[in-house]
GROMACS .gro file of C-alpha atoms in nm:
model
  378
    1MET     CA    1   7.240   1.625  -7.328
    2ASN     CA    2   7.495   1.910  -7.312
    3GLU     CA    3   7.772   1.653  -7.258
    4GLN     CA    4   7.652   1.385  -7.506
    5LEU     CA    5   7.499   1.606  -7.781
    6PRO     CA    6   7.639   1.960  -7.738
    7ASP     CA    7   7.554   2.085  -8.089
    8LEU     CA    8   7.190   1.968  -8.060
    9HIS     CA    9   7.168   2.122  -7.711
   10SER     CA   10   7.293   2.458  -7.837
   11HIS     CA   11   7.043   2.437  -8.128
   12PHE     CA   12   6.754   2.374  -7.885
   13CYS     CA   13   6.873   2.668  -7.673
   14ASP     CA   14   6.869   2.892  -7.979
   15LEU     CA   15   6.511   2.779  -8.055
   16ASN     CA   16   6.407   2.816  -7.687
   17LEU     CA   17   6.299   2.452  -7.702
   18GLU     CA   18   6.312   2.311  -7.349
   19ALA     CA   19   6.328   1.943  -7.254
   20HIS     CA   20   5.990   1.935  -7.080
   21MET     CA   21   5.822   2.025  -7.412
   22TYR     CA   22   5.903   1.685  -7.563
   23ALA     CA   23   6.055   1.457  -7.294
   24SER     CA   24   5.802   1.491  -7.011
   25GLN     CA   25   5.550   1.275  -7.199
   26TRP     CA   26   5.820   1.012  -7.260
   27PHE     CA   27   5.912   0.984  -6.892
   28LEU     CA   28   5.558   1.008  -6.749
   29THR     CA   29   5.415   0.735  -6.978
   30LEU     CA   30   5.732   0.526  -7.027
   31PHE     CA   31   5.716   0.600  -7.401
   32THR     CA   32   5.371   0.434  -7.435
   33ALA     CA   33   5.180   0.747  -7.542
   34LYS     CA   34   5.316   0.775  -7.897
   35PHE     CA   35   5.553   0.490  -7.973
   36PRO     CA   36   5.444   0.145  -8.104
   37LEU     CA   37   5.404  -0.148  -7.867
   38CYS     CA   38   5.690  -0.351  -8.014
   39MET     CA   39   5.929  -0.073  -7.898
   40VAL     CA   40   5.752  -0.024  -7.563
   41PHE     CA   41   5.790  -0.395  -7.480
   42HIS     CA   42   6.168  -0.370  -7.523
   43ILE     CA   43   6.182  -0.057  -7.305
   44ILE     CA   44   5.982  -0.222  -7.025
   45ASP     CA   45   6.206  -0.530  -7.038
   46LEU     CA   46   6.516  -0.312  -7.002
   47LEU     CA   47   6.348  -0.109  -6.727
   48LEU     CA   48   6.279  -0.426  -6.525
   49CYS     CA   49   6.634  -0.550  -6.577
   50GLU     CA   50   6.840  -0.227  -6.546
   51GLY     CA   51   6.626   0.015  -6.345
   52LEU     CA   52   6.486   0.365  -6.399
   53ASN     CA   53   6.805   0.508  -6.550
   54ILE     CA   54   6.726   0.323  -6.874
   55ILE     CA   55   6.473   0.593  -6.966
   56PHE     CA   56   6.762   0.844  -6.996
   57HIS     CA   57   6.946   0.598  -7.222
   58VAL     CA   58   6.642   0.561  -7.450
   59ALA     CA   59   6.580   0.939  -7.460
   60LEU     CA   60   6.943   1.012  -7.554
   61ALA     CA   61   6.935   0.733  -7.816
   62LEU     CA   62   6.619   0.888  -7.973
   63LEU     CA   63   6.785   1.230  -7.985
   64LYS     CA   64   7.108   1.088  -8.127
   65THR     CA   65   6.933   0.894  -8.408
   66SER     CA   66   6.724   1.203  -8.500
   67LYS     CA   67   7.006   1.453  -8.463
   68GLU     CA   68   7.039   1.542  -8.833
   69ASP     CA   69   6.666   1.605  -8.879
   70LEU     CA   70   6.638   1.810  -8.560
   71LEU     CA   71   6.936   2.034  -8.646
   72GLN     CA   72   6.759   2.139  -8.968
   73ALA     CA   73   6.417   2.198  -8.806
   74ASP     CA   74   6.278   2.516  -8.650
   75PHE     CA   75   6.071   2.534  -8.330
   76GLU     CA   76   5.741   2.421  -8.484
   77GLY     CA   77   5.912   2.166  -8.708
   78ALA     CA   78   6.096   2.013  -8.410
   79LEU     CA   79   5.776   1.979  -8.205
   80LYS     CA   80   5.593   1.827  -8.504
   81PHE     CA   81   5.886   1.590  -8.560
   82PHE     CA   82   5.869   1.470  -8.198
   83ARG     CA   83   5.489   1.431  -8.218
   84VAL     CA   84   5.442   1.266  -8.563
   85GLN     CA   85   5.751   1.161  -8.753
   86LEU     CA   86   5.961   1.013  -8.473
   87PRO     CA   87   5.699   0.751  -8.357
   88LYS     CA   88   5.637   0.641  -8.719
   89ARG     CA   89   6.008   0.566  -8.764
   90TYR     CA   90   5.998   0.286  -8.506
   91ARG     CA   91   5.694   0.095  -8.624
   92ALA     CA   92   5.928  -0.159  -8.779
   93GLU     CA   93   6.058  -0.423  -8.537
   94GLU     CA   94   6.411  -0.400  -8.678
   95ASN     CA   95   6.437  -0.022  -8.615
   96ALA     CA   96   6.316  -0.066  -8.256
   97ARG     CA   97   6.571  -0.341  -8.195
   98ARG     CA   98   6.857  -0.122  -8.328
   99LEU     CA   99   6.743   0.167  -8.107
  100MET     CA  100   6.753  -0.058  -7.799
  101GLU     CA  101   7.105  -0.175  -7.888
  102GLN     CA  102   7.218   0.188  -7.923
  103ALA     CA  103   7.048   0.282  -7.593
  104CYS     CA  104   7.234   0.002  -7.413
  105ASN     CA  105   7.565   0.128  -7.553
  106ILE     CA  106   7.515   0.485  -7.421
  107LYS     CA  107   7.688   0.553  -7.087
  108VAL     CA  108   7.501   0.766  -6.834
  109PRO     CA  109   7.690   0.766  -6.499
  110THR     CA  110   7.469   0.729  -6.194
  111LYS     CA  111   7.688   0.960  -5.986
  112LYS     CA  112   7.648   1.238  -6.239
  113LEU     CA  113   7.267   1.195  -6.235
  114LYS     CA  114   7.268   1.227  -5.855
  115LYS     CA  115   7.489   1.535  -5.883
  116TYR     CA  116   7.244   1.695  -6.130
  117GLU     CA  117   6.957   1.608  -5.898
  118LYS     CA  118   7.125   1.780  -5.601
  119GLU     CA  119   7.204   2.087  -5.811
  120TYR     CA  120   6.840   2.104  -5.925
  121GLN     CA  121   6.711   2.075  -5.569
  122THR     CA  122   6.951   2.350  -5.453
  123MET     CA  123   6.846   2.574  -5.740
  124ARG     CA  124   6.475   2.522  -5.660
  125GLU     CA  125   6.528   2.602  -5.292
  126SER     CA  126   6.719   2.922  -5.372
  127GLN     CA  127   6.443   3.028  -5.611
  128LEU     CA  128   6.180   2.966  -5.347
  129GLN     CA  129   6.372   3.161  -5.087
  130GLN     CA  130   6.422   3.459  -5.316
  131GLU     CA  131   6.055   3.459  -5.420
  132ASP     CA  132   5.799   3.677  -5.237
  133PRO     CA  133   5.581   3.466  -5.000
  134MET     CA  134   5.268   3.636  -5.126
  135ASP     CA  135   5.352   3.544  -5.485
  136ARG     CA  136   5.433   3.190  -5.377
  137TYR     CA  137   5.101   3.160  -5.195
  138LYS     CA  138   4.914   3.304  -5.490
  139ARG     CA  139   5.085   3.058  -5.725
  140GLU     CA  140   5.015   2.772  -5.487
  141ASN     CA  141   4.655   2.885  -5.454
  142ARG     CA  142   4.621   2.909  -5.830
  143ARG     CA  143   4.772   2.562  -5.866
  144LEU     CA  144   4.533   2.424  -5.606
  145GLN     CA  145   4.237   2.589  -5.777
  146GLU     CA  146   4.342   2.443  -6.108
  147ALA     CA  147   4.378   2.103  -5.943
  148SER     CA  148   4.034   2.144  -5.782
  149MET     CA  149   3.876   2.241  -6.114
  150ARG     CA  150   4.047   1.950  -6.283
  151LEU     CA  151   3.923   1.713  -6.014
  152GLU     CA  152   3.569   1.852  -6.041
  153GLN     CA  153   3.581   1.809  -6.416
  154GLU     CA  154   3.706   1.456  -6.374
  155ASN     CA  155   3.432   1.395  -6.118
  156ASP     CA  156   3.169   1.522  -6.363
  157ASP     CA  157   3.315   1.310  -6.638
  158LEU     CA  158   3.317   1.004  -6.415
  159ALA     CA  159   2.959   1.068  -6.304
  160HIS     CA  160   2.848   1.107  -6.665
  161GLU     CA  161   3.037   0.794  -6.760
  162LEU     CA  162   2.879   0.610  -6.465
  163VAL     CA  163   2.526   0.713  -6.567
  164THR     CA  164   2.597   0.620  -6.928
  165SER     CA  165   2.740   0.287  -6.820
  166LYS     CA  166   2.436   0.217  -6.600
  167ILE     CA  167   2.199   0.295  -6.886
  168ALA     CA  168   2.401   0.078  -7.124
  169LEU     CA  169   2.412  -0.204  -6.869
  170ARG     CA  170   2.037  -0.174  -6.811
  171ASN     CA  171   1.974  -0.196  -7.185
  172ASP     CA  172   2.212  -0.490  -7.216
  173LEU     CA  173   2.041  -0.659  -6.921
  174ASP     CA  174   1.696  -0.609  -7.076
  175GLN     CA  175   1.818  -0.747  -7.407
  176ALA     CA  176   1.980  -1.042  -7.229
  177GLU     CA  177   1.658  -1.114  -7.038
  178ASP     CA  178   1.453  -1.099  -7.359
  179LYS     CA  179   1.701  -1.325  -7.530
  180ALA     CA  180   1.692  -1.563  -7.231
  181ASP     CA  181   1.312  -1.578  -7.252
  182VAL     CA  182   1.327  -1.655  -7.623
  183LEU     CA  183   1.592  -1.920  -7.564
  184ASN     CA  184   1.385  -2.075  -7.282
  185LYS     CA  185   1.083  -2.096  -7.511
  186GLU     CA  186   1.293  -2.250  -7.785
  187LEU     CA  187   1.436  -2.492  -7.530
  188LEU     CA  188   1.087  -2.598  -7.418
  189LEU     CA  189   0.978  -2.645  -7.780
  190THR     CA  190   1.292  -2.842  -7.853
  191LYS     CA  191   1.236  -3.063  -7.548
  192GLN     CA  192   0.876  -3.124  -7.654
  193LYS     CA  193   0.987  -3.210  -8.007
  194LEU     CA  194   1.254  -3.437  -7.863
  195VAL     CA  195   0.996  -3.622  -7.654
  196GLU     CA  196   0.767  -3.658  -7.956
  197THR     CA  197   1.060  -3.772  -8.168
  198GLU     CA  198   1.163  -4.031  -7.908
  199GLU     CA  199   0.805  -4.157  -7.888
  200GLU     CA  200   0.787  -4.180  -8.267
  201LYS     CA  201   1.125  -4.350  -8.271
  202ARG     CA  202   1.003  -4.603  -8.013
  203LYS     CA  203   0.690  -4.676  -8.220
  204GLN     CA  204   0.896  -4.712  -8.535
  205GLU     CA  205   1.135  -4.946  -8.355
  206GLU     CA  206   0.839  -5.157  -8.241
  207GLU     CA  207   0.698  -5.162  -8.594
  208THR     CA  208   1.040  -5.246  -8.730
  209ALA     CA  209   1.075  -5.529  -8.481
  210GLN     CA  210   0.733  -5.663  -8.582
  211LEU     CA  211   0.823  -5.634  -8.950
  212LYS     CA  212   1.152  -5.809  -8.887
  213GLU     CA  213   0.972  -6.088  -8.702
  214VAL     CA  214   0.717  -6.126  -8.984
  215PHE     CA  215   0.988  -6.122  -9.250
  216ARG     CA  216   1.194  -6.369  -9.048
  217LYS     CA  217   0.901  -6.608  -9.023
  218GLN     CA  218   0.828  -6.569  -9.394
  219LEU     CA  219   1.193  -6.625  -9.473
  220GLU     CA  220   1.210  -6.934  -9.253
  221LYS     CA  221   0.890  -7.064  -9.414
  222ALA     CA  222   1.030  -6.999  -9.762
  223GLU     CA  223   1.362  -7.168  -9.671
  224TYR     CA  224   1.170  -7.464  -9.526
  225GLU     CA  225   0.960  -7.493  -9.843
  226ILE     CA  226   1.274  -7.463 -10.055
  227LYS     CA  227   1.441  -7.740  -9.855
  228LYS     CA  228   1.126  -7.951  -9.879
  229THR     CA  229   1.102  -7.890 -10.254
  230THR     CA  230   1.469  -7.969 -10.295
  231ALA     CA  231   1.421  -8.294 -10.107
  232ILE     CA  232   1.116  -8.379 -10.324
  233ILE     CA  233   1.313  -8.303 -10.641
  234ALA     CA  234   1.597  -8.520 -10.524
  235GLU     CA  235   1.351  -8.796 -10.440
  236TYR     CA  236   1.183  -8.759 -10.781
  237LYS     CA  237   1.522  -8.774 -10.951
  238GLN     CA  238   1.608  -9.085 -10.755
  239ILE     CA  239   1.271  -9.247 -10.843
  240CYS     CA  240   1.315  -9.157 -11.210
  241SER     CA  241   1.662  -9.302 -11.206
  242GLN     CA  242   1.534  -9.619 -11.040
  243LEU     CA  243   1.243  -9.646 -11.285
  244SER     CA  244   1.475  -9.592 -11.582
  245THR     CA  245   1.708  -9.861 -11.454
  246ARG     CA  246   1.418 -10.093 -11.385
  247LEU     CA  247   1.270 -10.031 -11.732
  248GLU     CA  248   1.603 -10.099 -11.897
  249LYS     CA  249   1.638 -10.421 -11.699
  250GLN     CA  250   1.286 -10.531 -11.781
  251GLN     CA  251   1.338 -10.454 -12.150
  252ALA     CA  252   1.660 -10.652 -12.150
  253ALA     CA  253   1.489 -10.940 -11.964
  254SER     CA  254   1.195 -10.932 -12.207
  255LYS     CA  255   1.431 -10.945 -12.503
  256GLU     CA  256   1.618 -11.237 -12.351
  257GLU     CA  257   1.291 -11.420 -12.279
  258LEU     CA  258   1.169 -11.353 -12.630
  259GLU     CA  259   1.497 -11.479 -12.775
  260ALA     CA  260   1.479 -11.790 -12.554
  261VAL     CA  261   1.116 -11.856 -12.648
  262LYS     CA  262   1.197 -11.804 -13.013
  263GLY     CA  263   1.496 -12.039 -12.989
  264LYS     CA  264   1.288 -12.307 -12.821
  265MET     CA  265   1.010 -12.267 -13.073
  266MET     CA  266   1.251 -12.293 -13.362
  267ALA     CA  267   1.410 -12.601 -13.205
  268CYS     CA  268   1.071 -12.775 -13.178
  269LYS     CA  269   0.947 -12.931 -13.502
  270HIS     CA  270   0.586 -12.865 -13.428
  271CYS     CA  271   0.657 -12.506 -13.334
  272SER     CA  272   0.888 -12.448 -13.630
  273ASP     CA  273   0.615 -12.562 -13.861
  274VAL     CA  274   0.396 -12.290 -13.717
  275PHE     CA  275   0.640 -12.018 -13.830
  276SER     CA  276   0.772 -12.004 -14.180
  277LYS     CA  277   1.121 -11.895 -14.259
  278GLU     CA  278   0.995 -11.541 -14.316
  279GLY     CA  279   0.826 -11.545 -13.977
  280THR     CA  280   0.466 -11.595 -14.104
  281LEU     CA  281   0.219 -11.815 -13.921
  282LYS     CA  282   0.106 -12.143 -14.090
  283PRO     CA  283  -0.227 -12.315 -14.025
  284ALA     CA  284  -0.191 -12.580 -13.759
  285ALA     CA  285  -0.394 -12.785 -13.519
  286VAL     CA  286  -0.603 -12.649 -13.235
  287SER     CA  287  -0.332 -12.713 -12.975
  288ARG     CA  288  -0.079 -12.516 -13.178
  289GLN     CA  289  -0.320 -12.225 -13.193
  290ASP     CA  290  -0.361 -12.235 -12.814
  291GLN     CA  291   0.016 -12.215 -12.765
  292GLY     CA  292   0.037 -11.919 -13.005
  293SER     CA  293  -0.245 -11.743 -12.821
  294GLU     CA  294  -0.063 -11.790 -12.490
  295ALA     CA  295   0.251 -11.634 -12.636
  296ASP     CA  296   0.045 -11.344 -12.771
  297ASP     CA  297  -0.114 -11.294 -12.431
  298GLU     CA  298   0.229 -11.285 -12.271
  299LYS     CA  299   0.350 -11.030 -12.527
  300ASP     CA  300   0.038 -10.820 -12.473
  301SER     CA  301   0.092 -10.828 -12.100
  302LEU     CA  302   0.453 -10.723 -12.146
  303LYS     CA  303   0.350 -10.442 -12.380
  304LYS     CA  304   0.083 -10.333 -12.134
  305GLN     CA  305   0.336 -10.335 -11.852
  306LEU     CA  306   0.577 -10.135 -12.073
  307ARG     CA  307   0.305  -9.880 -12.149
  308GLU     CA  308   0.227  -9.849 -11.779
  309MET     CA  309   0.594  -9.792 -11.701
  310GLU     CA  310   0.618  -9.531 -11.977
  311LEU     CA  311   0.306  -9.362 -11.841
  312GLU     CA  312   0.453  -9.366 -11.491
  313LEU     CA  313   0.777  -9.223 -11.629
  314ALA     CA  314   0.585  -8.945 -11.806
  315GLN     CA  315   0.396  -8.864 -11.487
  316THR     CA  316   0.722  -8.854 -11.295
  317LYS     CA  317   0.871  -8.615 -11.552
  318LEU     CA  318   0.559  -8.401 -11.531
  319GLN     CA  319   0.587  -8.389 -11.151
  320LEU     CA  320   0.955  -8.298 -11.190
  321VAL     CA  321   0.864  -8.008 -11.420
  322GLU     CA  322   0.596  -7.893 -11.175
  323ALA     CA  323   0.848  -7.910 -10.890
  324LYS     CA  324   1.093  -7.698 -11.092
  325CYS     CA  325   0.817  -7.444 -11.159
  326LYS     CA  326   0.731  -7.435 -10.791
  327ILE     CA  327   1.100  -7.385 -10.702
  328GLN     CA  328   1.120  -7.093 -10.944
  329GLU     CA  329   0.804  -6.944 -10.792
  330LEU     CA  330   0.949  -6.985 -10.439
  331GLU     CA  331   1.275  -6.819 -10.549
  332HIS     CA  332   1.071  -6.533 -10.698
  333GLN     CA  333   0.878  -6.499 -10.371
  334ARG     CA  334   1.204  -6.505 -10.176
  335GLY     CA  335   1.345  -6.224 -10.393
  336ALA     CA  336   1.025  -6.023 -10.341
  337LEU     CA  337   1.050  -6.078  -9.964
  338MET     CA  338   1.414  -5.966  -9.961
  339ASN     CA  339   1.317  -5.652 -10.159
  340GLU     CA  340   1.036  -5.578  -9.914
  341ILE     CA  341   1.275  -5.626  -9.619
  342GLN     CA  342   1.532  -5.392  -9.776
  343ALA     CA  343   1.262  -5.134  -9.856
  344ALA     CA  344   1.135  -5.153  -9.499
  345LYS     CA  345   1.489  -5.107  -9.364
  346ASN     CA  346   1.549  -4.807  -9.592
  347SER     CA  347   1.213  -4.657  -9.496
  348TRP     CA  348   1.286  -4.703  -9.126
  349PHE     CA  349   1.634  -4.553  -9.167
  350SER     CA  350   1.499  -4.251  -9.357
  351LYS     CA  351   1.226  -4.201  -9.094
  352THR     CA  352   1.483  -4.218  -8.814
  353LEU     CA  353   1.717  -3.976  -8.992
  354ASN     CA  354   1.428  -3.738  -9.063
  355SER     CA  355   1.323  -3.753  -8.697
  356ILE     CA  356   1.677  -3.683  -8.577
  357LYS     CA  357   1.712  -3.388  -8.816
  358THR     CA  358   1.375  -3.256  -8.702
  359ALA     CA  359   1.478  -3.288  -8.335
  360THR     CA  360   1.796  -3.092  -8.397
  361GLY     CA  361   1.603  -2.823  -8.587
  362THR     CA  362   1.762  -2.874  -8.933
  363GLN     CA  363   1.427  -2.923  -9.107
  364PRO     CA  364   1.058  -2.894  -9.017
  365LEU     CA  365   0.876  -3.186  -8.862
  366GLN     CA  366   0.700  -3.401  -9.122
  367PRO     CA  367   0.420  -3.645  -9.040
  368PRO     CA  368   0.532  -4.004  -9.078
  369PRO     CA  369   0.364  -4.196  -9.362
  370ALA     CA  370   0.107  -4.461  -9.275
  371THR     CA  371   0.276  -4.794  -9.214
  372GLN     CA  372   0.156  -5.058  -9.456
  373PRO     CA  373   0.129  -5.414  -9.327
  374PRO     CA  374   0.372  -5.656  -9.493
  375LYS     CA  375   0.236  -5.856  -9.786
  376GLU     CA  376   0.213  -6.222  -9.696
  377SER     CA  377   0.328  -6.443  -9.977
  378THR     CA  378   0.125  -6.752 -10.047
   0.00000   0.00000   0.00000
């Protein structure tokens, strides 16, 4: 320090401020006692790379960067500066990095450090030789007594800390055991609820399977009836079409026969005398009346046959209307069945979700509603 910072060294000598008052803590703790960790990490990295001499570089760099403040401070101010203000200055990462750069640039020759070490050892030996043995023994005895008292105090502190730690560990162990008992009880309850939930789930799955089977049978039955009704409707339509065609043909044939009979009757003199030009019947012989009655009978039979065909056509139309009504009723039943199936699925899903939530403890267990048997559609 006398070579690198002579003015600061002379100032410290004037204040009777010795190096061990501020630097011993730096060297003994590798600057970890007061300085921030970001700076300590850099120092340890340099120490591992360069060796122990780096601590002299860092100490000189700290003194050099704080030179102006230290030259203006008195004894108390300098000690307070080393204890409070100097560590705060290097809380910033950038300031610590600049200090490390400055410490690396400072030259501290190894030979000179060894020379100072030899001089110090020689000085200590001369002091010990000049000192009275009785005083040296008294000082050594006093130092040993102080060390013994310090060790006893440390022993008492360690014993107290051990007893406190045992008590704390005992309390923690008791709390952990109590908590373990509570957790075991909760685990048993959860397992029991899980078993009950699985049993309920199995029953609901069986009921759902039965409902699905019933709904499937009802759906197949409805589809079969719909197919059967569709086939009947198609058959009725075909019959109606055939009857309409047949009626039209018979009407056309009847008209042709009537026209032919009328033509023949008009061609015959005897028959033409029966009808006047306006189509009225004249009095004739008994044979003419018989022929007219035969023609009337044939017309009556044709009219009767026509009425029967019209009646059959009306019945067919009525059956067609009934079939349409039945189809609509079957479609309505099918829609009701689909709604019941969807409601059963939603109910089963909600029951399953409720059971799962209950098993995981998100909500209290609720009793499942009574399962209603499916309504069979007629």
